[in-house]
Short mmCIF file of C-alpha atoms in Angstrom, two decimals:
data_model
loop_
_atom_site.label_atom_id
_atom_site.label_comp_id
_atom_site.label_asym_id
_atom_site.label_seq_id
_atom_site.Cartn_x
_atom_site.Cartn_y
_atom_site.Cartn_z
CA MET A 284 -1.47 75.07 163.83
CA SER A 285 1.14 74.19 161.18
CA GLU A 286 -1.49 73.01 158.43
CA ASP A 287 -2.89 76.36 158.83
CA ALA A 288 -0.07 78.63 158.17
CA LEU A 289 0.86 80.39 155.52
CA VAL A 290 4.13 79.15 153.79
CA ASN A 291 6.97 81.42 152.38
CA THR A 292 9.44 79.39 150.11
CA GLY A 293 11.27 81.42 147.58
CA ALA A 294 10.57 84.40 145.93
CA VAL A 295 6.86 85.62 145.97
CA SER A 296 4.96 88.53 144.65
CA TRP A 297 3.87 90.84 147.26
CA PRO A 298 0.15 90.96 148.12
CA SER A 299 -1.71 94.41 147.61
CA ASP A 300 -2.65 95.80 151.24
CA ALA A 301 -6.53 94.67 150.73
CA ARG A 302 -5.10 91.09 150.40
CA ALA A 303 -2.72 91.71 153.13
CA TYR A 304 -5.15 92.87 155.54
CA LEU A 305 -7.84 90.17 155.00
CA ALA A 306 -4.74 87.52 155.54
CA VAL A 307 -3.50 89.08 158.75
CA ARG A 308 -6.92 89.55 160.03
CA ARG A 309 -7.84 86.08 159.54
CA MET A 310 -4.66 84.73 160.94
CA GLN A 311 -5.21 86.61 163.74
CA THR A 312 -8.34 85.67 164.21
CA LYS A 313 -7.18 81.85 164.31
CA LEU A 314 -4.42 82.64 166.84
CA HIS A 315 -6.75 84.30 169.08
CA GLY A 316 -8.99 81.31 168.77
CA TRP A 317 -6.63 78.61 169.51
CA ALA A 318 -4.97 80.46 172.51
CA ALA A 319 -8.68 81.05 174.02
CA ALA A 320 -9.73 77.45 173.64
CA ASP A 321 -6.67 76.33 175.69
CA ARG A 322 -5.73 78.20 177.85
CA GLY A 323 -2.92 76.27 178.84
CA ARG A 324 -1.20 76.08 174.75
CA ARG A 325 2.12 76.72 173.33
CA PHE A 326 2.52 78.07 170.03
CA ASP A 327 5.61 76.31 168.22
CA ASP A 328 5.46 77.51 164.45
CA LEU A 329 4.99 81.41 164.93
CA TYR A 330 8.18 82.54 163.00
CA ASN A 331 6.89 81.45 159.61
CA LEU A 332 4.19 84.46 159.86
CA VAL A 333 7.07 86.91 161.05
CA CYS A 334 8.64 85.99 157.22
CA ASP A 335 5.24 86.34 156.04
CA PRO A 336 4.86 89.11 153.13
CA ALA A 337 1.32 89.95 154.52
CA PHE A 338 2.63 90.18 157.66
CA LEU A 339 5.55 92.44 156.69
CA THR A 340 3.28 94.48 154.53
CA ILE A 341 0.72 95.35 157.07
CA ALA A 342 3.64 95.86 159.43
CA TRP A 343 5.09 98.35 156.81
CA GLU A 344 1.90 100.40 156.19
CA ARG A 345 1.83 100.81 160.13
CA VAL A 346 5.22 102.38 160.45
CA ALA A 347 4.84 104.35 157.31
CA SER A 348 1.48 105.82 158.33
CA ASN A 349 2.73 106.98 162.09
CA LYS A 350 3.94 110.35 162.79
CA GLY A 351 7.18 109.12 163.75
CA ALA A 352 7.86 107.79 160.37
CA ARG A 353 9.51 111.25 159.83
CA THR A 354 11.82 110.41 162.94
CA PRO A 355 15.27 108.54 161.90
CA GLY A 356 17.01 105.73 163.90
CA VAL A 357 20.59 105.56 164.12
CA ASP A 358 20.89 104.99 160.44
CA ARG A 359 19.68 108.38 160.03
CA ALA A 360 17.05 107.08 157.18
CA THR A 361 13.74 107.79 157.76
CA VAL A 362 10.40 106.58 155.96
CA ALA A 363 10.36 108.84 153.10
CA HIS A 364 14.27 107.81 152.54
CA ILE A 365 13.90 104.51 152.16
CA THR A 366 10.34 104.87 149.65
CA ALA A 367 12.35 107.11 147.50
CA ARG A 368 16.29 105.09 147.39
CA VAL A 369 15.34 102.13 148.41
CA GLY A 370 12.04 101.14 146.90
CA VAL A 371 9.30 99.90 149.62
CA THR A 372 9.44 96.52 147.51
CA ALA A 373 12.84 95.67 147.73
CA PHE A 374 13.49 96.70 151.43
CA LEU A 375 10.68 94.35 152.32
CA GLN A 376 12.23 91.77 150.34
CA ASP A 377 16.08 92.07 151.84
CA LEU A 378 14.17 92.31 155.22
CA ARG A 379 12.53 89.22 154.82
CA ASP A 380 16.03 87.56 153.57
CA GLN A 381 17.45 88.09 156.56
CA LEU A 382 14.49 87.30 158.59
CA ARG A 383 14.56 84.15 156.74
CA PHE A 384 18.04 82.96 157.08
CA ARG A 385 18.34 84.40 160.51
CA THR A 386 20.91 87.23 159.72
CA PHE A 387 18.68 90.04 161.17
CA ARG A 388 19.95 91.56 164.30
CA PRO A 389 18.72 94.66 165.54
CA VAL A 390 20.38 97.67 166.47
CA GLU A 391 21.02 99.97 169.16
CA VAL A 392 18.28 102.61 169.60
CA ARG A 393 18.85 106.18 169.63
CA GLN A 394 17.79 107.91 172.76
CA VAL A 395 16.28 111.11 173.26
CA MET A 396 14.89 112.93 176.29
CA ILE A 397 11.75 114.29 176.43
CA PRO A 398 9.93 116.30 179.51
CA LYS A 399 7.68 115.16 181.97
CA ALA A 400 4.89 116.73 183.52
CA SER A 401 6.96 116.69 186.99
CA GLY A 402 9.81 118.96 185.18
CA LYS A 403 11.92 115.47 184.89
CA LEU A 404 12.72 114.27 181.75
CA ARG A 405 11.79 110.99 180.01
CA LYS A 406 13.98 108.32 178.08
CA LEU A 407 12.85 107.34 174.77
CA GLY A 408 13.92 105.50 172.35
CA ILE A 409 14.07 105.57 168.66
CA PRO A 410 14.64 102.43 166.42
CA THR A 411 15.63 102.15 162.74
CA VAL A 412 12.92 101.81 160.33
CA ALA A 413 14.16 98.12 159.88
CA ASP A 414 13.48 97.21 163.73
CA ARG A 415 10.18 99.03 163.96
CA VAL A 416 8.74 97.02 161.19
CA VAL A 417 9.91 93.55 162.37
CA GLN A 418 8.36 94.90 166.25
CA ALA A 419 5.18 95.82 164.57
CA VAL A 420 5.38 92.03 162.80
CA LEU A 421 6.37 90.90 166.33
CA LYS A 422 3.67 92.76 167.79
CA LEU A 423 0.73 91.31 164.98
CA VAL A 424 1.72 87.73 165.81
CA LEU A 425 2.22 87.55 169.83
CA GLU A 426 -0.59 90.98 170.63
CA PRO A 427 -3.77 88.55 169.67
CA ILE A 428 -2.46 85.39 171.46
CA PHE A 429 -1.72 87.35 174.57
CA GLU A 430 -5.11 88.81 174.81
CA ALA A 431 -6.65 85.70 175.72
CA ASP A 432 -4.73 85.64 178.58
CA PHE A 433 -4.99 89.58 179.51
CA ARG A 434 -7.59 90.43 182.27
CA PRO A 435 -10.75 93.04 181.55
CA MET A 436 -9.39 95.31 184.55
CA SER A 437 -6.45 96.02 182.06
CA TYR A 438 -6.90 98.95 179.51
CA GLY A 439 -3.85 100.65 178.57
CA PHE A 440 -2.34 99.95 174.88
CA ARG A 441 -5.06 97.32 174.02
CA PRO A 442 -7.32 96.68 171.14
CA ASN A 443 -10.55 97.84 171.36
CA ARG A 444 -10.21 99.59 175.01
CA ARG A 445 -9.41 103.24 175.94
CA ALA A 446 -8.73 105.72 178.93
CA HIS A 447 -12.30 106.27 179.41
CA ASP A 448 -13.33 102.19 179.82
CA ALA A 449 -10.53 102.55 182.93
CA ILE A 450 -12.57 105.99 184.30
CA ALA A 451 -16.35 104.12 183.72
CA GLU A 452 -15.08 101.44 185.96
CA ILE A 453 -13.78 103.37 188.49
CA HIS A 454 -16.65 105.04 188.92
CA HIS A 455 -18.75 102.25 188.57
CA PHE A 456 -16.86 100.99 192.18
CA THR A 457 -16.28 104.22 194.16
CA SER A 458 -20.03 104.61 193.62
CA LYS A 459 -20.99 101.37 195.07
CA ARG A 460 -19.18 102.43 198.64
CA TYR A 461 -15.51 101.38 197.28
CA GLU A 462 -14.50 104.90 199.38
CA TRP A 463 -10.51 103.92 199.97
CA VAL A 464 -8.42 104.40 196.95
CA LEU A 465 -4.69 103.13 196.54
CA GLU A 466 -3.32 105.50 193.85
CA ALA A 467 -0.21 103.90 192.79
CA ASP A 468 2.51 104.67 190.03
CA ILE A 469 5.43 102.35 189.08
CA GLU A 470 9.06 103.63 189.55
CA ALA A 471 10.68 103.75 186.00
CA CYS A 472 8.42 100.53 184.57
CA PHE A 473 9.45 100.62 181.22
CA ASP A 474 13.48 100.82 182.48
CA MET A 475 13.20 98.35 185.13
CA ILE A 476 11.46 95.02 183.84
CA ASP A 477 13.53 92.29 184.72
CA HIS A 478 14.16 90.35 181.16
CA THR A 479 14.70 86.40 182.95
CA ALA A 480 11.08 87.44 184.06
CA LEU A 481 9.48 88.51 181.33
CA MET A 482 10.89 85.82 179.16
CA ASP A 483 9.76 83.40 181.47
CA ARG A 484 6.02 84.63 180.97
CA LEU A 485 6.77 84.58 177.50
CA ARG A 486 7.81 80.93 177.27
CA ARG A 487 4.37 80.34 179.09
CA ARG A 488 2.75 81.23 175.68
CA ILE A 489 5.27 80.88 172.84
CA GLY A 490 7.34 77.77 172.01
CA ASP A 491 8.81 78.81 169.10
CA LYS A 492 12.68 79.52 170.01
CA ARG A 493 13.03 81.87 166.87
CA VAL A 494 10.70 84.33 167.95
CA LEU A 495 12.08 84.61 171.45
CA ALA A 496 15.49 84.98 170.40
CA LEU A 497 14.11 87.69 168.22
CA VAL A 498 11.77 88.90 170.93
CA LYS A 499 15.30 89.19 173.61
CA ALA A 500 17.48 90.84 170.58
CA PHE A 501 15.39 93.77 170.84
CA LEU A 502 15.52 93.42 174.81
CA LYS A 503 19.51 93.50 174.35
CA ALA A 504 19.80 95.80 171.06
CA GLY A 505 21.49 98.62 173.66
CA VAL A 506 20.93 102.72 173.36
CA LEU A 507 23.05 104.93 172.16
CA THR A 508 22.84 108.18 174.57
CA THR A 509 22.53 111.67 173.85
CA VAL A 510 26.30 112.16 174.27
CA GLY A 511 27.18 109.32 171.77
CA THR A 512 28.24 106.31 173.80
CA THR A 513 26.81 103.28 173.32
CA GLU A 514 24.96 101.38 176.76
CA GLY A 515 23.79 98.02 177.05
CA THR A 516 20.38 97.19 178.19
CA ILE A 517 20.42 94.95 181.13
CA THR A 518 16.88 95.34 182.13
CA GLY A 519 13.94 97.03 180.57
CA THR A 520 12.36 97.17 177.37
CA PRO A 521 13.13 101.03 175.55
CA GLN A 522 10.21 102.92 175.87
CA GLY A 523 9.18 104.39 172.10
CA GLY A 524 9.29 101.08 170.06
CA ILE A 525 6.41 99.34 169.09
CA LEU A 526 6.90 96.10 170.99
CA SER A 527 7.06 97.95 174.60
CA PRO A 528 3.37 98.44 175.14
CA LEU A 529 3.27 94.73 174.63
CA LEU A 530 5.90 93.43 176.15
CA ALA A 531 5.31 95.57 178.99
CA ASN A 532 1.80 94.51 179.56
CA ILE A 533 2.95 90.91 179.89
CA ALA A 534 4.94 91.61 182.24
CA LEU A 535 2.49 93.47 184.63
CA SER A 536 -0.43 90.86 183.88
CA ALA A 537 1.68 89.36 187.04
CA LEU A 538 -0.37 92.25 188.96
CA ASP A 539 -3.60 91.21 187.19
CA ASP A 540 -3.49 87.68 187.60
CA HIS A 541 -2.81 88.09 191.43
CA PHE A 542 -5.31 90.42 192.09
CA ALA A 543 -8.22 88.35 189.43
CA ARG A 544 -7.07 85.22 191.42
CA GLN A 545 -8.86 86.70 194.56
CA TRP A 546 -11.39 87.97 193.48
CA GLN A 547 -12.55 84.67 190.93
CA GLN A 548 -12.35 82.88 194.68
CA SER A 549 -13.13 84.95 197.26
CA MET A 550 -15.33 88.13 195.38
CA ALA A 551 -16.94 87.05 192.34
CA THR A 552 -20.60 87.09 193.88
CA HIS A 553 -22.68 89.57 196.01
CA SER A 554 -22.68 86.83 198.88
CA LYS A 555 -19.20 86.27 199.45
CA ARG A 556 -18.45 90.42 199.35
CA GLN A 557 -21.01 90.49 202.46
CA TYR A 558 -19.66 87.79 203.80
CA ARG A 559 -15.87 88.85 203.90
CA ARG A 560 -17.29 92.67 205.51
CA ARG A 561 -19.14 90.71 207.91
CA LYS A 562 -15.89 89.30 208.54
CA GLY A 563 -14.25 92.91 209.09
CA LYS A 564 -12.30 92.13 205.54
CA ALA A 565 -12.07 94.42 202.21
CA ASN A 566 -12.98 93.68 199.07
CA VAL A 567 -10.56 94.94 196.48
CA ARG A 568 -10.30 95.70 192.66
CA LEU A 569 -7.87 96.64 190.52
CA ILE A 570 -7.79 98.86 187.63
CA ARG A 571 -4.78 99.49 185.32
CA TYR A 572 -3.76 101.69 182.55
CA ALA A 573 -0.23 100.78 181.71
CA ASP A 574 1.93 101.04 184.45
CA ASP A 575 -0.40 103.43 186.40
CA PHE A 576 -3.09 101.64 188.72
CA VAL A 577 -5.43 102.19 191.39
CA VAL A 578 -6.60 99.59 193.89
CA VAL A 579 -10.35 100.68 195.04
CA VAL A 580 -11.06 99.28 198.27
CA ALA A 581 -14.47 98.51 200.57
CA GLY A 582 -13.15 98.80 203.67
CA ASP A 583 -11.07 101.31 205.88
CA ARG A 584 -8.10 102.85 205.49
CA GLN A 585 -5.88 99.93 207.24
CA HIS A 586 -7.18 97.70 204.37
CA ALA A 587 -6.00 100.03 201.35
CA GLU A 588 -2.42 100.74 203.54
CA ASP A 589 -1.97 97.42 203.65
CA LEU A 590 -2.11 96.36 199.97
CA ARG A 591 1.50 98.00 199.61
CA ASP A 592 3.65 95.79 200.51
CA GLU A 593 0.99 92.93 198.62
CA VAL A 594 1.74 95.12 195.59
CA SER A 595 5.30 95.63 195.96
CA ALA A 596 5.88 91.65 196.61
CA VAL A 597 4.02 90.70 193.84
CA LEU A 598 5.79 93.24 191.58
CA ALA A 599 9.17 92.31 192.75
CA PRO A 600 9.52 89.09 191.37
CA MET A 601 9.73 91.37 187.56
CA GLY A 602 12.21 93.71 189.14
CA LEU A 603 9.34 96.59 189.42
CA ARG A 604 8.73 98.77 192.37
CA LEU A 605 6.28 101.41 193.58
CA SER A 606 7.10 105.04 193.19
CA PRO A 607 7.09 106.28 196.82
CA ASP A 608 6.14 110.29 195.66
CA LYS A 609 3.49 108.92 193.44
CA THR A 610 1.78 106.25 195.77
CA ARG A 611 -0.46 107.35 198.16
CA VAL A 612 -4.37 106.24 199.93
CA VAL A 613 -6.97 108.67 199.38
CA HIS A 614 -10.25 108.68 200.59
CA ILE A 615 -13.05 108.92 197.79
CA ASP A 616 -14.31 112.06 199.21
CA ASP A 617 -11.28 113.91 199.21
CA GLY A 618 -10.45 112.92 195.44
CA PHE A 619 -7.63 111.58 193.16
CA ASP A 620 -6.45 112.12 189.83
CA PHE A 621 -6.30 109.56 187.49
CA LEU A 622 -5.42 109.86 183.19
CA GLY A 623 -6.52 113.68 183.31
CA PHE A 624 -9.34 113.22 185.48
CA HIS A 625 -10.27 114.67 188.96
CA ILE A 626 -12.74 111.85 190.15
CA ARG A 627 -14.23 112.80 193.28
CA ARG A 628 -17.57 111.88 195.39
CA MET A 629 -19.30 115.49 196.45
CA ARG A 630 -22.98 116.41 197.27
CA LYS A 631 -24.72 117.42 194.31
CA ARG A 632 -26.04 120.73 194.32
CA GLY A 633 -29.52 121.61 195.93
CA SER A 634 -29.54 117.77 197.28
CA ARG A 635 -28.44 115.87 200.09
CA LYS A 636 -27.41 113.07 197.91
CA SER A 637 -23.87 112.57 197.11
CA PHE A 638 -22.34 111.29 193.58
CA VAL A 639 -19.09 110.53 192.20
CA TYR A 640 -17.71 113.39 189.48
CA THR A 641 -15.10 113.14 187.00
CA ARG A 642 -13.86 116.28 186.26
CA PRO A 643 -10.74 117.99 184.19
CA SER A 644 -7.81 117.78 186.61
CA THR A 645 -5.87 121.17 187.23
CA LYS A 646 -2.73 119.82 185.26
CA ALA A 647 -4.97 118.80 182.40
CA ILE A 648 -6.53 122.71 182.40
CA ALA A 649 -3.26 124.24 182.67
CA SER A 650 -2.00 122.24 180.00
CA ILE A 651 -4.11 123.37 177.69
CA LYS A 652 -3.90 126.82 178.60
CA ALA A 653 -0.25 126.76 178.30
CA ARG A 654 -1.10 125.11 174.70
CA VAL A 655 -3.17 128.55 174.16
CA LYS A 656 -0.87 130.89 175.81
CA ILE A 657 2.23 129.12 173.80
CA MET A 658 0.25 129.68 170.58
CA THR A 659 -0.89 133.06 171.14
CA TYR A 660 2.15 134.69 172.17
CA ARG A 661 4.29 137.70 170.13
CA SER A 662 6.69 135.20 168.86
CA THR A 663 3.86 133.80 166.71
CA LEU A 664 2.57 137.52 165.51
CA HIS A 665 3.89 136.51 161.91
CA ARG A 666 1.17 133.62 161.32
CA GLU A 667 -1.74 134.48 159.58
CA PRO A 668 -5.12 134.45 161.68
CA GLY A 669 -6.26 131.63 159.64
CA TYR A 670 -3.55 129.03 160.23
CA LEU A 671 -3.78 130.39 164.31
CA MET A 672 -7.76 129.31 164.21
CA ASP A 673 -7.28 126.07 162.57
CA TYR A 674 -4.43 124.90 164.99
CA LEU A 675 -5.96 126.27 168.12
CA GLY A 676 -9.83 124.17 166.57
CA ARG A 677 -7.72 121.03 166.17
CA VAL A 678 -5.68 121.45 170.08
CA LEU A 679 -9.28 122.27 171.70
CA ARG A 680 -11.42 120.01 169.83
CA GLY A 681 -9.37 116.88 171.00
CA TRP A 682 -8.91 118.26 174.44
CA ALA A 683 -12.53 118.63 174.49
CA HIS A 684 -13.28 115.42 173.09
CA TYR A 685 -11.25 113.50 175.46
CA PHE A 686 -13.01 115.41 178.71
CA ARG A 687 -16.40 115.15 176.92
CA TYR A 688 -18.15 112.51 179.52
CA ALA A 689 -16.91 114.68 182.25
CA ALA A 690 -18.61 116.99 184.47
CA ALA A 691 -16.15 119.81 182.54
CA LYS A 692 -19.09 122.65 181.71
CA ARG A 693 -17.34 124.97 184.28
CA SER A 694 -13.74 123.90 182.63
CA PHE A 695 -14.96 124.44 179.46
CA ASN A 696 -16.27 127.80 179.93
CA ALA A 697 -13.07 129.04 182.03
CA ILE A 698 -11.34 127.77 179.01
CA ASP A 699 -13.61 129.78 176.34
CA SER A 700 -13.01 132.98 178.25
CA TYR A 701 -9.22 132.39 178.38
CA THR A 702 -8.76 131.34 174.69
CA TRP A 703 -11.41 134.34 173.45
CA GLU A 704 -9.21 136.82 175.43
CA ARG A 705 -5.85 135.23 174.21
CA ILE A 706 -6.95 135.40 170.37
CA THR A 707 -8.29 139.15 170.80
CA ALA A 708 -5.24 140.52 172.42
CA TRP A 709 -2.92 138.29 169.76
CA LEU A 710 -5.45 140.35 166.53
CA ARG A 711 -4.97 143.69 168.47
CA LYS A 712 -0.72 143.06 168.42
CA LYS A 713 -1.05 141.81 165.38
CA HIS A 714 -3.26 144.72 163.23
CA ARG A 715 -2.96 147.14 165.90
CA ILE A 716 -6.89 148.57 165.95
CA GLY A 717 -9.56 148.43 167.51
CA TRP A 718 -12.37 145.65 168.52
CA PRO A 719 -14.89 146.77 166.06
CA GLU A 720 -12.34 146.77 163.09
CA LEU A 721 -11.45 143.53 163.85
CA ARG A 722 -15.26 142.45 164.21
CA ARG A 723 -16.16 143.32 160.79
CA ARG A 724 -12.42 142.35 159.13
CA TYR A 725 -12.72 138.80 160.53
CA CYS A 726 -16.47 138.54 160.82
CA LEU A 727 -16.13 137.43 164.32
CA PRO A 728 -19.35 136.65 166.54
CA GLY A 729 -20.16 138.24 169.98
CA THR A 730 -19.32 134.79 171.59
CA TRP A 731 -17.55 132.03 171.67
CA ARG A 732 -17.89 128.35 172.91
CA LEU A 733 -16.56 125.81 173.49
CA THR A 734 -18.32 122.22 173.04
CA HIS A 735 -17.50 118.54 173.26
CA ASP A 736 -17.27 118.84 169.18
CA GLY A 737 -14.98 121.22 169.53
CA VAL A 738 -14.64 125.00 168.65
CA ARG A 739 -17.96 126.50 167.29
CA PHE A 740 -17.34 130.64 166.51
CA ARG A 741 -21.01 130.85 165.67
CA GLY A 742 -23.93 129.48 167.57
CA ALA A 743 -23.54 129.16 171.44
CA ALA A 744 -24.38 125.35 171.67
CA SER A 745 -24.32 124.03 175.43
CA VAL A 746 -22.28 120.98 176.38
CA THR A 747 -23.60 117.95 177.23
CA VAL A 748 -22.42 115.70 180.03
CA THR A 749 -22.76 112.48 180.06
CA ARG A 750 -22.29 110.34 183.23
CA TYR A 751 -20.22 107.06 182.99
CA ARG A 752 -21.92 103.82 182.82
CA TYR A 753 -19.72 101.08 183.37
CA ARG A 754 -20.32 98.06 181.35
CA GLY A 755 -17.70 95.38 182.37
CA TYR A 756 -15.85 95.39 179.33
CA GLN A 757 -14.63 91.98 177.82
CA ILE A 758 -12.14 91.30 174.60
CA PRO A 759 -14.80 89.09 172.46
CA THR A 760 -14.13 85.48 171.68
CA PRO A 761 -13.32 84.65 168.55
CA TRP A 762 -10.82 88.46 168.99
CA THR A 763 -12.07 90.41 166.04
CA PRO A 764 -8.99 92.63 165.06
CA THR A 765 -10.10 95.78 163.50
CA ALA A 766 -8.52 98.36 160.95
CA ALA A 767 -7.15 99.76 164.38
CA THR A 768 -5.59 96.85 165.55
CA ILE A 769 -3.61 96.20 162.90
CA SER A 770 -3.04 99.26 160.73
#
């Protein structure tokens, strides 16, 4: 690999965004090709890429274009502050010199608490801009290597994959007599990952001690709490960092490998699965999205219950355990929630046949209604109607786009009526006039329709419901990075 790697010696001229993009894409494709061709290969010369100007340029663009660019770390410096007072070139050159001379040290992350759907608070760590850039560089270098090892049953925080792909796989298997489901959640996954076990998995692929030391430095950087005290990080990777999702996937790939080996050895073909069923054994399939996963079982309830201990035994060496409150065994006829969808097998209206349907969950519907209610409350009467319409259009368009494949016509119509009532009531409070005058002043139609394309005030377009089709998603080899992958 060293003869193909980019060489950084002395002062260099920083490449343009286009040239940096091409250079990074070319090197990522090579890294993935080498990793896929030799599953046991360890990469010994990667630190040279961490210091490369092209990788630093792309990492900066990713950090600067992210919404979090306006949020400072413990040094109170934002992307705008660095651009205006320091300069991007000077900042990246200084950061590159620190990396080259091994003087770079990550500082502790600033901790904030954000509310969860359950009412509890989630810890979120905000690194400094410099730490974010270095984490982005490490992600650019490490991701194509480990993508060659990740299993197709993993969908969270991976390029060219999305939540809909995980739902499609669940829909496929539950439609094929995988009727029992172990719905599981890992308790405080990002906070409890064992550093030693994680570094051991990294060393299987990465032989460059400088890269390993840099990753470990981020794991041990510490946290500045909300009360102003500094705490060390003995376990876990602070949630909120650019590198954290990749490290979590590396740790949780132990669970993927366990079920993938079982599938390949004894369940890969139809005849093998039929043989297991005749012997009274179950066929299982794991579908994971980050730390949320389900195991669908073609067997009976006891087979699904036995998987609790099996999964716990696999996760224990990584310092993880299942959440007792969020882990349960359910039948597909009773339904379960996953990634905002409610998945359940029901009898088709006017027929004796049963099909698996995916719909927006009750929490998802309540969440979008709550956002509409907050935006149309009396405290927002000082806003202009144009701002209100634009904001609600963006919110509802995003929600409808996410659930566009679900059987959500009734849900859409319910949200249509609710939103329309809230808007008209808000306009009446703001102007204290009747409906005819409101309709004339704002050219409002008599109907309101929410579609998979968003909100349309004129012309009631019907909702198109598309059934899921499982395609057995695979990452292509050689891996071809896209603009969304490296930007």
